[in-house]
PDB file of C-alpha atoms and ligand atoms in Angstrom:
ATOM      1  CA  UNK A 179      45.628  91.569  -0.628  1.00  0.00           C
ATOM      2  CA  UNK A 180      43.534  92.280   2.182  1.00  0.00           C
ATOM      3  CA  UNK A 181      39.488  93.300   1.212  1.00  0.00           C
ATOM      4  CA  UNK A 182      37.257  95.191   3.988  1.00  0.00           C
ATOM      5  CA  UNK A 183      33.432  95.359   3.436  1.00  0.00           C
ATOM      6  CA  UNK A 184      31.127  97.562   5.980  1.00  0.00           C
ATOM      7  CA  UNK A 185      27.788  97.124   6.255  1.00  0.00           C
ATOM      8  CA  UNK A 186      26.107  99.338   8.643  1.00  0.00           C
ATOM      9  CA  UNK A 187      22.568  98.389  10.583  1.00  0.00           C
ATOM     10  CA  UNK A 188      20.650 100.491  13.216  1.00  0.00           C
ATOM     11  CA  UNK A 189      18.993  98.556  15.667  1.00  0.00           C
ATOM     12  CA  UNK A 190      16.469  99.393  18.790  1.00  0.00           C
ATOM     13  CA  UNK A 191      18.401  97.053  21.556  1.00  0.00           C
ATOM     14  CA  UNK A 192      21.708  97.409  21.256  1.00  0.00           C
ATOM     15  CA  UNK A 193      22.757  94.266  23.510  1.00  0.00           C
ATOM     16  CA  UNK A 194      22.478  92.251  20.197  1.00  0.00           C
ATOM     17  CA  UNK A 195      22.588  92.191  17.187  1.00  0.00           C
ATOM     18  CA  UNK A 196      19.127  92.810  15.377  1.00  0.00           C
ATOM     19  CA  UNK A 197      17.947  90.503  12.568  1.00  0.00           C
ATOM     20  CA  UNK A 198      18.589  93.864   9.897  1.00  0.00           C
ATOM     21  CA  UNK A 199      22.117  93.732  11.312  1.00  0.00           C
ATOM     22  CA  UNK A 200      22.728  90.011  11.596  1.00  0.00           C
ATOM     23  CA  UNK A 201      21.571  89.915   7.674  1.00  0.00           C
ATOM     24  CA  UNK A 202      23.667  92.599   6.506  1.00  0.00           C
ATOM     25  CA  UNK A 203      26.663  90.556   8.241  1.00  0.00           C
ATOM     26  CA  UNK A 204      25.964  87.319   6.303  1.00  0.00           C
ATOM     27  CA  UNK A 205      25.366  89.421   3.095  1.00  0.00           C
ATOM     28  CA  UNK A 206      28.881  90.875   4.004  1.00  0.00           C
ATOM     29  CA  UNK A 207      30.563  87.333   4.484  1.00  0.00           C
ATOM     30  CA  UNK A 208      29.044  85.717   0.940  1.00  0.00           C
ATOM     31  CA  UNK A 209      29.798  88.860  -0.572  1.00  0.00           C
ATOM     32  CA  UNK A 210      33.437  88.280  -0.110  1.00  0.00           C
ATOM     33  CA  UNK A 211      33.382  84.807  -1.390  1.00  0.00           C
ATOM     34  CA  UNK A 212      33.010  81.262   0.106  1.00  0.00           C
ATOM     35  CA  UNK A 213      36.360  79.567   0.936  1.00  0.00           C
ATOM     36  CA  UNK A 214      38.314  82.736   1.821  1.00  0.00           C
ATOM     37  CA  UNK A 215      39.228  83.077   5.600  1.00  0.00           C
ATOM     38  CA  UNK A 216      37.132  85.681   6.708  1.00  0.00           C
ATOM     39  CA  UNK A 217      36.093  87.671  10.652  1.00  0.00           C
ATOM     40  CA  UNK A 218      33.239  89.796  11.360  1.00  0.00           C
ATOM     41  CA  UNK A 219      33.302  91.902  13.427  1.00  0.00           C
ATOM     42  CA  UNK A 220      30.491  94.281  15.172  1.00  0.00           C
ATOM     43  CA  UNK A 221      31.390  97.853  16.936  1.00  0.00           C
ATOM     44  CA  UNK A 222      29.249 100.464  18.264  1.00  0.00           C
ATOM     45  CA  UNK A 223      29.023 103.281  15.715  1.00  0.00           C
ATOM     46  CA  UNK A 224      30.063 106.491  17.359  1.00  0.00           C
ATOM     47  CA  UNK A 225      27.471 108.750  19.261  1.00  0.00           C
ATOM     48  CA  UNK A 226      27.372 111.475  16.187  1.00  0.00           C
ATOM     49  CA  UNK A 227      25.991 108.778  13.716  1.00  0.00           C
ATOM     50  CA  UNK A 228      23.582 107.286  15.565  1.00  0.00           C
ATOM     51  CA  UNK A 229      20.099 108.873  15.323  1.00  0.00           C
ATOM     52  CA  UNK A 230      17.574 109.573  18.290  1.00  0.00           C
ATOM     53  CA  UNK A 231      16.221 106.703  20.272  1.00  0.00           C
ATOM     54  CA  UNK A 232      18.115 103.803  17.694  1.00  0.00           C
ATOM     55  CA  UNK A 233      22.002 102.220  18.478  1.00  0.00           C
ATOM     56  CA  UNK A 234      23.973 101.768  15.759  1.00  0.00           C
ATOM     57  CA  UNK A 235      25.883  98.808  14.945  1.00  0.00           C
ATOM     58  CA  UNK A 236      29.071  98.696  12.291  1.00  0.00           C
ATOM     59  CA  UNK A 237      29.777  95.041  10.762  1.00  0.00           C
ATOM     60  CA  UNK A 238      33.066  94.630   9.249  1.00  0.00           C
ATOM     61  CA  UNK A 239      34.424  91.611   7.410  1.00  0.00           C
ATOM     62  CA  UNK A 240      37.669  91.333   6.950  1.00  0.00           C
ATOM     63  CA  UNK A 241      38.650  88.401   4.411  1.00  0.00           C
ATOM     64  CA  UNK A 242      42.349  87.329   3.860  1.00  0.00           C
ATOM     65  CA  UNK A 243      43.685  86.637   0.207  1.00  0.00           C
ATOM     66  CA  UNK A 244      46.357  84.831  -1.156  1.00  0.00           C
ATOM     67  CA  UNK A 245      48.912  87.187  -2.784  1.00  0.00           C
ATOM     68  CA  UNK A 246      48.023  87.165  -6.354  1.00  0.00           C
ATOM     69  CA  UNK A 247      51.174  86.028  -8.109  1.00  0.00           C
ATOM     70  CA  UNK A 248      53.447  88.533  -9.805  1.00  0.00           C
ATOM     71  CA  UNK A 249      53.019  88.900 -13.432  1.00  0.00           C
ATOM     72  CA  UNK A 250      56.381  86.603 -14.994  1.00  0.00           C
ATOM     73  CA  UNK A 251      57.873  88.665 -17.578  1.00  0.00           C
ATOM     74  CA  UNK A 252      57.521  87.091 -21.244  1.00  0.00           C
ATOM     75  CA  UNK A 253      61.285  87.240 -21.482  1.00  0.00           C
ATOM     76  CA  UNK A 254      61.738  84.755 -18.316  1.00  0.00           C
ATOM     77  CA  UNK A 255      61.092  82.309 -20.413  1.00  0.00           C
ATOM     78  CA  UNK A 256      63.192  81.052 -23.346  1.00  0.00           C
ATOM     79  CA  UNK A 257      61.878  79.114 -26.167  1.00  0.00           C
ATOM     80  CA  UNK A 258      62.691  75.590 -26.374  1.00  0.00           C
ATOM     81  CA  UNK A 259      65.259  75.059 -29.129  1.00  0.00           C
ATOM     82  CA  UNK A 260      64.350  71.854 -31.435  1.00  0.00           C
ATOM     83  CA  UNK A 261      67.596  69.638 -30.134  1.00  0.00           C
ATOM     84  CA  UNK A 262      67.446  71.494 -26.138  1.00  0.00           C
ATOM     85  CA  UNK A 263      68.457  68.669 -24.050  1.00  0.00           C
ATOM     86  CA  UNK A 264      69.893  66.054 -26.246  1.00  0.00           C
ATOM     87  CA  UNK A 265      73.232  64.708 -26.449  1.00  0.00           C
ATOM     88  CA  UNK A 266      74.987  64.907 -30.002  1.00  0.00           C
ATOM     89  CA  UNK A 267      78.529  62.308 -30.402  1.00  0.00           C
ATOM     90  CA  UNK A 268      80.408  63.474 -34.012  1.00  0.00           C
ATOM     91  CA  UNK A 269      83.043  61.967 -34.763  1.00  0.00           C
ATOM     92  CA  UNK A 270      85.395  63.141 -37.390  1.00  0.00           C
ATOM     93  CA  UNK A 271      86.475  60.307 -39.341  1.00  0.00           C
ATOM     94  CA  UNK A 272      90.541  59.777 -39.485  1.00  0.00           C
ATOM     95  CA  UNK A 273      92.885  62.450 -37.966  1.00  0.00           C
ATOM     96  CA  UNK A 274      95.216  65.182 -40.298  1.00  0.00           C
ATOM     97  CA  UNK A 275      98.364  63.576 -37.987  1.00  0.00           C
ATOM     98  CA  UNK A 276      97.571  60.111 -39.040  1.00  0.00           C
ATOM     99  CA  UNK A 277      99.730  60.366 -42.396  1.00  0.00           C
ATOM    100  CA  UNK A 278     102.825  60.653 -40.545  1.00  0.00           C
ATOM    101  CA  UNK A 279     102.296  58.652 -37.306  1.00  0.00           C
ATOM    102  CA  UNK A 280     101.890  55.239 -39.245  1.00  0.00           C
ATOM    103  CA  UNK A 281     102.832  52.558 -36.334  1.00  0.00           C
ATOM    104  CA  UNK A 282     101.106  54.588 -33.904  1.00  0.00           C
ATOM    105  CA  UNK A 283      97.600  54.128 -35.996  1.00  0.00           C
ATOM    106  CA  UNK A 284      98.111  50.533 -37.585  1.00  0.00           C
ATOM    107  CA  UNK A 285      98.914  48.628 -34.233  1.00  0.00           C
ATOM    108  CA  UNK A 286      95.501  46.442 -33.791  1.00  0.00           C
ATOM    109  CA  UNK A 287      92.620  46.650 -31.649  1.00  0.00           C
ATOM    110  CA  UNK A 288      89.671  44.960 -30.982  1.00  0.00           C
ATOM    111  CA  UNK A 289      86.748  46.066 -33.180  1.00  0.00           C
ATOM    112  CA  UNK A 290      83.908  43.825 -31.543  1.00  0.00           C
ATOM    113  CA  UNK A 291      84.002  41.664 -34.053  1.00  0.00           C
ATOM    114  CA  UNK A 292      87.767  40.858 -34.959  1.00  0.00           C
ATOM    115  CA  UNK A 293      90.529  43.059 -34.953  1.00  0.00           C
ATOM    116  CA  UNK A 294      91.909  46.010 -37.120  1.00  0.00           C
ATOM    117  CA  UNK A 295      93.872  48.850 -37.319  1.00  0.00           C
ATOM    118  CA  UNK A 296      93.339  51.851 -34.611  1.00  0.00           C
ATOM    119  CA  UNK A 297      92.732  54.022 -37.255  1.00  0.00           C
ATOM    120  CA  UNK A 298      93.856  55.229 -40.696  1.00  0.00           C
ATOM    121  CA  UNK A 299      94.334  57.949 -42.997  1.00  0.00           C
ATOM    122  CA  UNK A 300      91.108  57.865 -44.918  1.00  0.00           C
ATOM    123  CA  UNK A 301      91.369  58.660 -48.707  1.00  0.00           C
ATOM    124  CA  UNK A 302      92.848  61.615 -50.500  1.00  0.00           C
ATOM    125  CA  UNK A 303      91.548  63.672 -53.542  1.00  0.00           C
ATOM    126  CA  UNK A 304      93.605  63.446 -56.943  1.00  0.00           C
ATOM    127  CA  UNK A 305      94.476  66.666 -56.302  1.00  0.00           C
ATOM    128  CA  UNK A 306      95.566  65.607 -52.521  1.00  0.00           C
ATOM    129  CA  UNK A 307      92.360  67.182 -50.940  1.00  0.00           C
ATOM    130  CA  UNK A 308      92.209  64.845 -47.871  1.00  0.00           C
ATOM    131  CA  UNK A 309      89.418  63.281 -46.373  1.00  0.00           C
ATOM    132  CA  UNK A 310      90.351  64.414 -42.663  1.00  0.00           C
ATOM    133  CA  UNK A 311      90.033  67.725 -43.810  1.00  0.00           C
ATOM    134  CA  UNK A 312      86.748  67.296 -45.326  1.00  0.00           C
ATOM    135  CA  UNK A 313      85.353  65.043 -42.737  1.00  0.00           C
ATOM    136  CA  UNK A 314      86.482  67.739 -40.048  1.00  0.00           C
ATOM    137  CA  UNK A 315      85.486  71.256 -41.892  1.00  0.00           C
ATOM    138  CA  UNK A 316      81.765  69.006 -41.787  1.00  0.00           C
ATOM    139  CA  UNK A 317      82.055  68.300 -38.337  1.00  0.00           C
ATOM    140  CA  UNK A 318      83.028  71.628 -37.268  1.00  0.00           C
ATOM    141  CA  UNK A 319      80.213  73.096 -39.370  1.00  0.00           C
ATOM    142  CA  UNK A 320      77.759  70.519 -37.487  1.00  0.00           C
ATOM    143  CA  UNK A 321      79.014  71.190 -34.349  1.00  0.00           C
ATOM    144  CA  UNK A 322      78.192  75.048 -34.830  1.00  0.00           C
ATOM    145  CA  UNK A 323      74.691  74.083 -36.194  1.00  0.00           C
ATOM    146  CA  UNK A 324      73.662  71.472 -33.339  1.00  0.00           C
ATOM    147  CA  UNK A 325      75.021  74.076 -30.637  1.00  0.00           C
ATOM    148  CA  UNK A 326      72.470  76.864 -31.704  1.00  0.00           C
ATOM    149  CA  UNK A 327      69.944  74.174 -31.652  1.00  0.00           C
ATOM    150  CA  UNK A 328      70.145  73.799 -28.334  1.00  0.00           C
ATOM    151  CA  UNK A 329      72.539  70.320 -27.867  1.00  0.00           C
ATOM    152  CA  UNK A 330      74.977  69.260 -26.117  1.00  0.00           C
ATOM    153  CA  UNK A 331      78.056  68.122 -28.760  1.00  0.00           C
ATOM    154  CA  UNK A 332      80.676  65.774 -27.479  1.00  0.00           C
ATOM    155  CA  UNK A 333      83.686  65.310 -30.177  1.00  0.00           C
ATOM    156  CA  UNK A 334      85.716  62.695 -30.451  1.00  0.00           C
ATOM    157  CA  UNK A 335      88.678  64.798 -32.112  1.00  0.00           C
ATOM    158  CA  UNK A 336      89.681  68.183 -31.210  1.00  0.00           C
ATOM    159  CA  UNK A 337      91.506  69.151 -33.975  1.00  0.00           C
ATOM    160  CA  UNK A 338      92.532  67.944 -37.333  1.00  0.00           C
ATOM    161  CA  UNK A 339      96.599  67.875 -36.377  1.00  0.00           C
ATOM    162  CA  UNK A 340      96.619  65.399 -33.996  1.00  0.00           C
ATOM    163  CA  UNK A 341      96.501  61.389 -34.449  1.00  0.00           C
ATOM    164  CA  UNK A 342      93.435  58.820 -34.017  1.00  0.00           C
ATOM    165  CA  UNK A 343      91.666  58.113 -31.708  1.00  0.00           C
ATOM    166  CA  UNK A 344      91.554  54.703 -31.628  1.00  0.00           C
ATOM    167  CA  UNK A 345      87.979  53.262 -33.330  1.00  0.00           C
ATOM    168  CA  UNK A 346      87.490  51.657 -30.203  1.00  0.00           C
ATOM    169  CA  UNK A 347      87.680  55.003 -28.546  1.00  0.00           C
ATOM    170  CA  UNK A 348      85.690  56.912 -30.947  1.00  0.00           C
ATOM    171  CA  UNK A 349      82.957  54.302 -30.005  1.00  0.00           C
ATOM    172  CA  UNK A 350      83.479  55.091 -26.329  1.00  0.00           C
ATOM    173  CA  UNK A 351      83.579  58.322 -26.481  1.00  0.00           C
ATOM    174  CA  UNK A 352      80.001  58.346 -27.792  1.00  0.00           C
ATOM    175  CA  UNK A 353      79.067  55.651 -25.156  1.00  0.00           C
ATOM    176  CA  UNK A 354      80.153  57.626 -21.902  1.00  0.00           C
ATOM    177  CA  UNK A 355      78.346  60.600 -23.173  1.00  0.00           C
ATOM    178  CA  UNK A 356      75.106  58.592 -23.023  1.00  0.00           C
ATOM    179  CA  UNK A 357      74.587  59.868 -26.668  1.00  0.00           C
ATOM    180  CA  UNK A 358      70.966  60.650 -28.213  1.00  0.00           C
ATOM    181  CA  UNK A 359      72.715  59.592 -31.544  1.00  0.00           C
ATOM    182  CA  UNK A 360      76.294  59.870 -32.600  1.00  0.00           C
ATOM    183  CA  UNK A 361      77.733  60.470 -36.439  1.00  0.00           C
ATOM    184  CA  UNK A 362      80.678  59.617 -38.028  1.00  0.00           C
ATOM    185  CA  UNK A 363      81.721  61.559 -40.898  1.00  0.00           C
ATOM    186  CA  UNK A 364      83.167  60.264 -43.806  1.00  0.00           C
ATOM    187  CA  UNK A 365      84.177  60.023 -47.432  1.00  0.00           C
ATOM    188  CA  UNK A 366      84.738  57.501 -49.598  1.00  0.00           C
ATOM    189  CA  UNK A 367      87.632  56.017 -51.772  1.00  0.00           C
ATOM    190  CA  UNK A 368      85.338  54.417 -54.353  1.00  0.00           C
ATOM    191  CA  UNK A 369      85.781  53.573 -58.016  1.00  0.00           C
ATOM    192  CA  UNK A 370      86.268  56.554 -60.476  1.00  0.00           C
ATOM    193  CA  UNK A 371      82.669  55.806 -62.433  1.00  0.00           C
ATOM    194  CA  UNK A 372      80.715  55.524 -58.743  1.00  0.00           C
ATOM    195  CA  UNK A 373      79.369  58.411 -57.245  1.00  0.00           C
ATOM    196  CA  UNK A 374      76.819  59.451 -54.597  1.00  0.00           C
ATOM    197  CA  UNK A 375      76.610  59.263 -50.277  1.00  0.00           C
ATOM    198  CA  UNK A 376      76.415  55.725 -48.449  1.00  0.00           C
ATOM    199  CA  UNK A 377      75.130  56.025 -44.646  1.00  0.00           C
ATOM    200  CA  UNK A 378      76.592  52.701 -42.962  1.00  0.00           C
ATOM    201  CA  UNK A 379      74.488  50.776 -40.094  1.00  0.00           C
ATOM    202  CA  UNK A 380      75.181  48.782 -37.452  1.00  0.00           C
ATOM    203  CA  UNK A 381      74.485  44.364 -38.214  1.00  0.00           C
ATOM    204  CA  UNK A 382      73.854  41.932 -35.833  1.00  0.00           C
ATOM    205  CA  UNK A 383      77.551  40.911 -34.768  1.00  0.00           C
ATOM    206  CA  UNK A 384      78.203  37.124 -33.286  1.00  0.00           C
ATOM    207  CA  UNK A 385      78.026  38.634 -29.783  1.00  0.00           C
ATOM    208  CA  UNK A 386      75.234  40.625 -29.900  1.00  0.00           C
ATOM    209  CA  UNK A 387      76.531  42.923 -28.105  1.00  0.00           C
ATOM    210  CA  UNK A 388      74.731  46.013 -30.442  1.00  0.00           C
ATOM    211  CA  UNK A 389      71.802  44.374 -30.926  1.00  0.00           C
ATOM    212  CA  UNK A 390      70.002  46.842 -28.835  1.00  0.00           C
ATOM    213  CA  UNK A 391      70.946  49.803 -31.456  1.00  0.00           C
ATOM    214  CA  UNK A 392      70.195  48.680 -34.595  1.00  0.00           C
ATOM    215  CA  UNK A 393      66.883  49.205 -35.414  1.00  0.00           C
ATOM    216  CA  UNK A 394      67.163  53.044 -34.057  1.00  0.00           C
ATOM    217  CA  UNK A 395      70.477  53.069 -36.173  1.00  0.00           C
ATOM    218  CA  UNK A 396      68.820  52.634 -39.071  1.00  0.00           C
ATOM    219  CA  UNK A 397      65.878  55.219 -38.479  1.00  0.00           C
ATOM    220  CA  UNK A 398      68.892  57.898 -37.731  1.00  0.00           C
ATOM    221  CA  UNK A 399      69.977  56.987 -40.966  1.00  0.00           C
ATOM    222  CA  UNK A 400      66.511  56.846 -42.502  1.00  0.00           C
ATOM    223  CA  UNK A 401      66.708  60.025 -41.277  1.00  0.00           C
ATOM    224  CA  UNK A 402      69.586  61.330 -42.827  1.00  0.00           C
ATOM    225  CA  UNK A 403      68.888  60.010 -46.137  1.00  0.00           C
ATOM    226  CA  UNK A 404      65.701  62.238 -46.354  1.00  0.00           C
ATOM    227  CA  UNK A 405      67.879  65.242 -45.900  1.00  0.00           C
ATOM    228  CA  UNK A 406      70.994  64.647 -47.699  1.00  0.00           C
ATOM    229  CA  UNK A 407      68.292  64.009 -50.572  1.00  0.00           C
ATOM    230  CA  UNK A 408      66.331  67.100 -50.170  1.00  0.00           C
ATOM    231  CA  UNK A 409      70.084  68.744 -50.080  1.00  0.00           C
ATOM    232  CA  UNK A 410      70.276  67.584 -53.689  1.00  0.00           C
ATOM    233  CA  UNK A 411      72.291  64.479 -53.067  1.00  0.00           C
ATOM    234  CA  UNK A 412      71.796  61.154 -54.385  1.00  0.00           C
ATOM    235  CA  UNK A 413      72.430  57.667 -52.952  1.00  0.00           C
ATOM    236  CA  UNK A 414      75.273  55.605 -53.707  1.00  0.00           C
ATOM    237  CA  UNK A 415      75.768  53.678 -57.241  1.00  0.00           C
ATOM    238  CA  UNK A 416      78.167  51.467 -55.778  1.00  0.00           C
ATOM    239  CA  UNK A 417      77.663  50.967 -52.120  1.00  0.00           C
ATOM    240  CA  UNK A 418      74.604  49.222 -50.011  1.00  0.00           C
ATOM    241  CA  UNK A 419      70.652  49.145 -51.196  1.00  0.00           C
ATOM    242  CA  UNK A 420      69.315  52.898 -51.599  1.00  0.00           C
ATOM    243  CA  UNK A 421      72.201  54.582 -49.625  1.00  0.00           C
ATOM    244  CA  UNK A 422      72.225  51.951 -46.719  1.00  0.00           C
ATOM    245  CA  UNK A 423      74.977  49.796 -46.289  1.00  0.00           C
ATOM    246  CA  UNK A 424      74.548  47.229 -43.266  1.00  0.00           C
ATOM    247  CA  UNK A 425      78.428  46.786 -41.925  1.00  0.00           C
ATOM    248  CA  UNK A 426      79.471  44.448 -39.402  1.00  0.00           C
ATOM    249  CA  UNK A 427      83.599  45.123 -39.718  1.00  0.00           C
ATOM    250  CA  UNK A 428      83.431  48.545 -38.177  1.00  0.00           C
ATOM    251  CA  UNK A 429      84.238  49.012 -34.560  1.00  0.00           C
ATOM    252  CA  UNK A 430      82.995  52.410 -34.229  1.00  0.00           C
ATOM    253  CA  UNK A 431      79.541  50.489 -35.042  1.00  0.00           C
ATOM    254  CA  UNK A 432      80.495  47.262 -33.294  1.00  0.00           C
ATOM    255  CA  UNK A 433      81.199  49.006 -30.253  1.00  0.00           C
ATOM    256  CA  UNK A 434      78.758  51.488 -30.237  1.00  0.00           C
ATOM    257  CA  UNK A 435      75.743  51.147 -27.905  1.00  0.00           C
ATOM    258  CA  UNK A 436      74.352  54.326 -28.491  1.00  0.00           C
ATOM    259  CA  UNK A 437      72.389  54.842 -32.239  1.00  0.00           C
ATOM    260  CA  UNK A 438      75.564  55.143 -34.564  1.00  0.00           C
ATOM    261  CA  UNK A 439      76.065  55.856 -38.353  1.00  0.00           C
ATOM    262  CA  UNK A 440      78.784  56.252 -40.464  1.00  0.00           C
ATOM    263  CA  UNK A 441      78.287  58.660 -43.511  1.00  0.00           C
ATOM    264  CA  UNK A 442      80.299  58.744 -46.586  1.00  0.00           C
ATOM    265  CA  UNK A 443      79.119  62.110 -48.224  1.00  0.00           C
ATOM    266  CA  UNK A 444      80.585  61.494 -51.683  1.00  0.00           C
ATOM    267  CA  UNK A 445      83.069  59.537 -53.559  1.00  0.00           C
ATOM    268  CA  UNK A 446      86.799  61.544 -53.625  1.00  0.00           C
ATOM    269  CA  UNK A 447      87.698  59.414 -56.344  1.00  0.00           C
ATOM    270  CA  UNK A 448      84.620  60.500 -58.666  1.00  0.00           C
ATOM    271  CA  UNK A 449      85.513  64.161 -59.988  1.00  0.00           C
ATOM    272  CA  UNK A 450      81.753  65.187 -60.286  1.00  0.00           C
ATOM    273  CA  UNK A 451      81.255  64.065 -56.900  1.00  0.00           C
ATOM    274  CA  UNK A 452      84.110  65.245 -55.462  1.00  0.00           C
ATOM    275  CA  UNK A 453      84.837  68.637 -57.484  1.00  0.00           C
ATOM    276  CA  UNK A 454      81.881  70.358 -54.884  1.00  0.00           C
ATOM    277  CA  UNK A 455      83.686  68.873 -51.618  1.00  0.00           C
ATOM    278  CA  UNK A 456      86.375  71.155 -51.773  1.00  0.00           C
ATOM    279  CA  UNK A 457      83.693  74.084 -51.602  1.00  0.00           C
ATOM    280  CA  UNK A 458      82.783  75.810 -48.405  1.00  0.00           C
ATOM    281  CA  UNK A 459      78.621  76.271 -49.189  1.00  0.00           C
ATOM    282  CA  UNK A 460      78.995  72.171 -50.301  1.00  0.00           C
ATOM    283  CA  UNK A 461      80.453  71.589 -46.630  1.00  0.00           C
ATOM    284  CA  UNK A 462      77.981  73.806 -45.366  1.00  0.00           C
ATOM    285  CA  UNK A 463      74.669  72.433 -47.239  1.00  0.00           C
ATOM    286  CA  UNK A 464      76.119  69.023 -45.857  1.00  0.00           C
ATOM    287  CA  UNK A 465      76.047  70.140 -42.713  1.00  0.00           C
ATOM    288  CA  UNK A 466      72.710  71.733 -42.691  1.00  0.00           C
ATOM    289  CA  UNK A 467      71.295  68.495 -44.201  1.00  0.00           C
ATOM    290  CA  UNK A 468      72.880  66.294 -41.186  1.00  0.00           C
ATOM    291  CA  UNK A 469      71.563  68.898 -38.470  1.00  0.00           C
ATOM    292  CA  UNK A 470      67.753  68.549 -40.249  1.00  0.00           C
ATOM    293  CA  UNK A 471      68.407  64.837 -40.228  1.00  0.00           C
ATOM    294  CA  UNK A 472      69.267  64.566 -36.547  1.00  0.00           C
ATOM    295  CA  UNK A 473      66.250  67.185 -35.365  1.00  0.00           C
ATOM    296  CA  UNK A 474      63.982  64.444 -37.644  1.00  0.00           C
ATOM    297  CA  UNK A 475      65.042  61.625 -35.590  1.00  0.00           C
ATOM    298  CA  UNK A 476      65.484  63.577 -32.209  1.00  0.00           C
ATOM    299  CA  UNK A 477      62.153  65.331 -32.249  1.00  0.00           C
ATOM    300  CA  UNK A 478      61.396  67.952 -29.760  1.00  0.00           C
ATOM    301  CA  UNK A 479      60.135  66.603 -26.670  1.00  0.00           C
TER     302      UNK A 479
HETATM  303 ZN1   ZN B 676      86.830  57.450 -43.882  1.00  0.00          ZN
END
């Protein structure tokens, strides 16, 4: 934007300026505003303005402004979502292939802390409702949620036919992603009379290799707790202290070294607990309870 202010001064002499006109130009210059780069400038008036026995003088200052920036539209920006920017590892525990690719699953690996089998089938309903299914109808549901809040999901399963992977893959998986927090998802085979959701932790193994993610470990699955209990589920009355079990046999926690938990929503072998699993809105609420516990331990930044 370019502003132009005249002043105009009449002066006797007109080979310089007069103290009327030399005012008027330094009015002219504050008027426009210190700091602005600014010329004066001082012309004869033309012969038809100037009155009989005076010369006038025009005094023009011309002052340069910065282009005012253009408006940003309020739809240029989008809102922050609550998990924008994070990195989100669920795994899906066991594999629907698994039950008839034995060998492939039981040959050993190294869990971090021993060995054990690559994977396995998980448990089964009475009524043959598998856990693969349930853990992966959960996972899917989760990965739907977390996406519309704004993360990044990395899987370590892409569908429930196939077999594994390996734990020690599941753990890597997680780890190359550089994960925010990763989740395994789980139920249990527990006795008939138990009932109620376990979240498993990372313990110190001999190497101390995972030392560095235990303590946020457990806050994920402080975390989780809350929400699975405001979803209307109760800890375990069979596994760990007040629905935290600290495990130091599983190598998708001994190998993680990115904050990992294992949840076991509910007992498969326990009808009460189990009768619900088979429901969609059950999977659902689960899900919805995980997302709420993973935007309470990945706050927006
Ligand atoms: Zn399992």
């Amino acid at each position: 934007m370019r502003a132009t202010l005249v002043c105009v001064a009449t002066v006797m002499k007109p080979s310089r300026l007069s103290p009327a006109a030399a005012v008027c130009a330094l009015l002219c210059i504050a008027g426009c505003g210190a700091g602005r780069s600014s010329s004066v400038r001082v012309v004869d008036l033309p012969q038809p303005l100037q009155s009989a026995g005076s010369t006038g003088f025009k005094v023009t200052v011309a002052t340069a402004q910065s282009p005012a920036p253009a408006p940003v539209p309020a739809t240029a920006v989008a809102p922050l979502k609550p998990l924008s920017g994070r990195v989100i590892t669920i795994d899906p525990g066991h594999n629907g292939g698994n039950f008839t690719h034995p060998e492939e699953i039981g040959r050993l690996v190294n869990d971090g802390n021993g060995e054990k089998e690559c994977d396995t089938t998980g448990t089964a309903a009475p009524d043959g409702y598998r856990e693969a299914d349930f853990n992966w109808s959960v996972a899917e549901r989760l990965r739907a949620l977390l996406l519309a809040a704004g993360a990044r999901v990395v899987m370590t399963r892409h569908s429930n036919t196939g077999v594994g992977p390996c734990i020690t893959e599941r753990a890597a998986i997680g780890n190359r992603a550089h994960s925010n927090a990763a989740i395994s998802i789980h139920a249990d085979g527990g006795p008939v009379n138990g009932s109620g959701f376990a979240i498993l932790i990372p313990g110190q193994i001999p190497s101390r290799a995972n030392r560095s993610i235990i303590a946020p470990s457990r806050d994920l699955a402080l975390a989780l707790r809350t929400s699975l209990e405001r979803d209307g589920l109760h800890t375990s009355t069979y596994d760990g202290v007040d629905g935290l079990a600290v495990r130091t046999d599983l190598g998708g926690l001994n190998l993680s070294r990115v904050p990992k938990v294992f949840v076991e929503v509910a007992n498969m072998q326990n009808a009460a607990d189990e009768a619900p699993m088979e429901r969609p809105a059950y999977r659902e609420g689960v899900a919805r309870a995980l997302l709420a516990g993973l935007e309470r331990f990945l706050p927006q930044r």
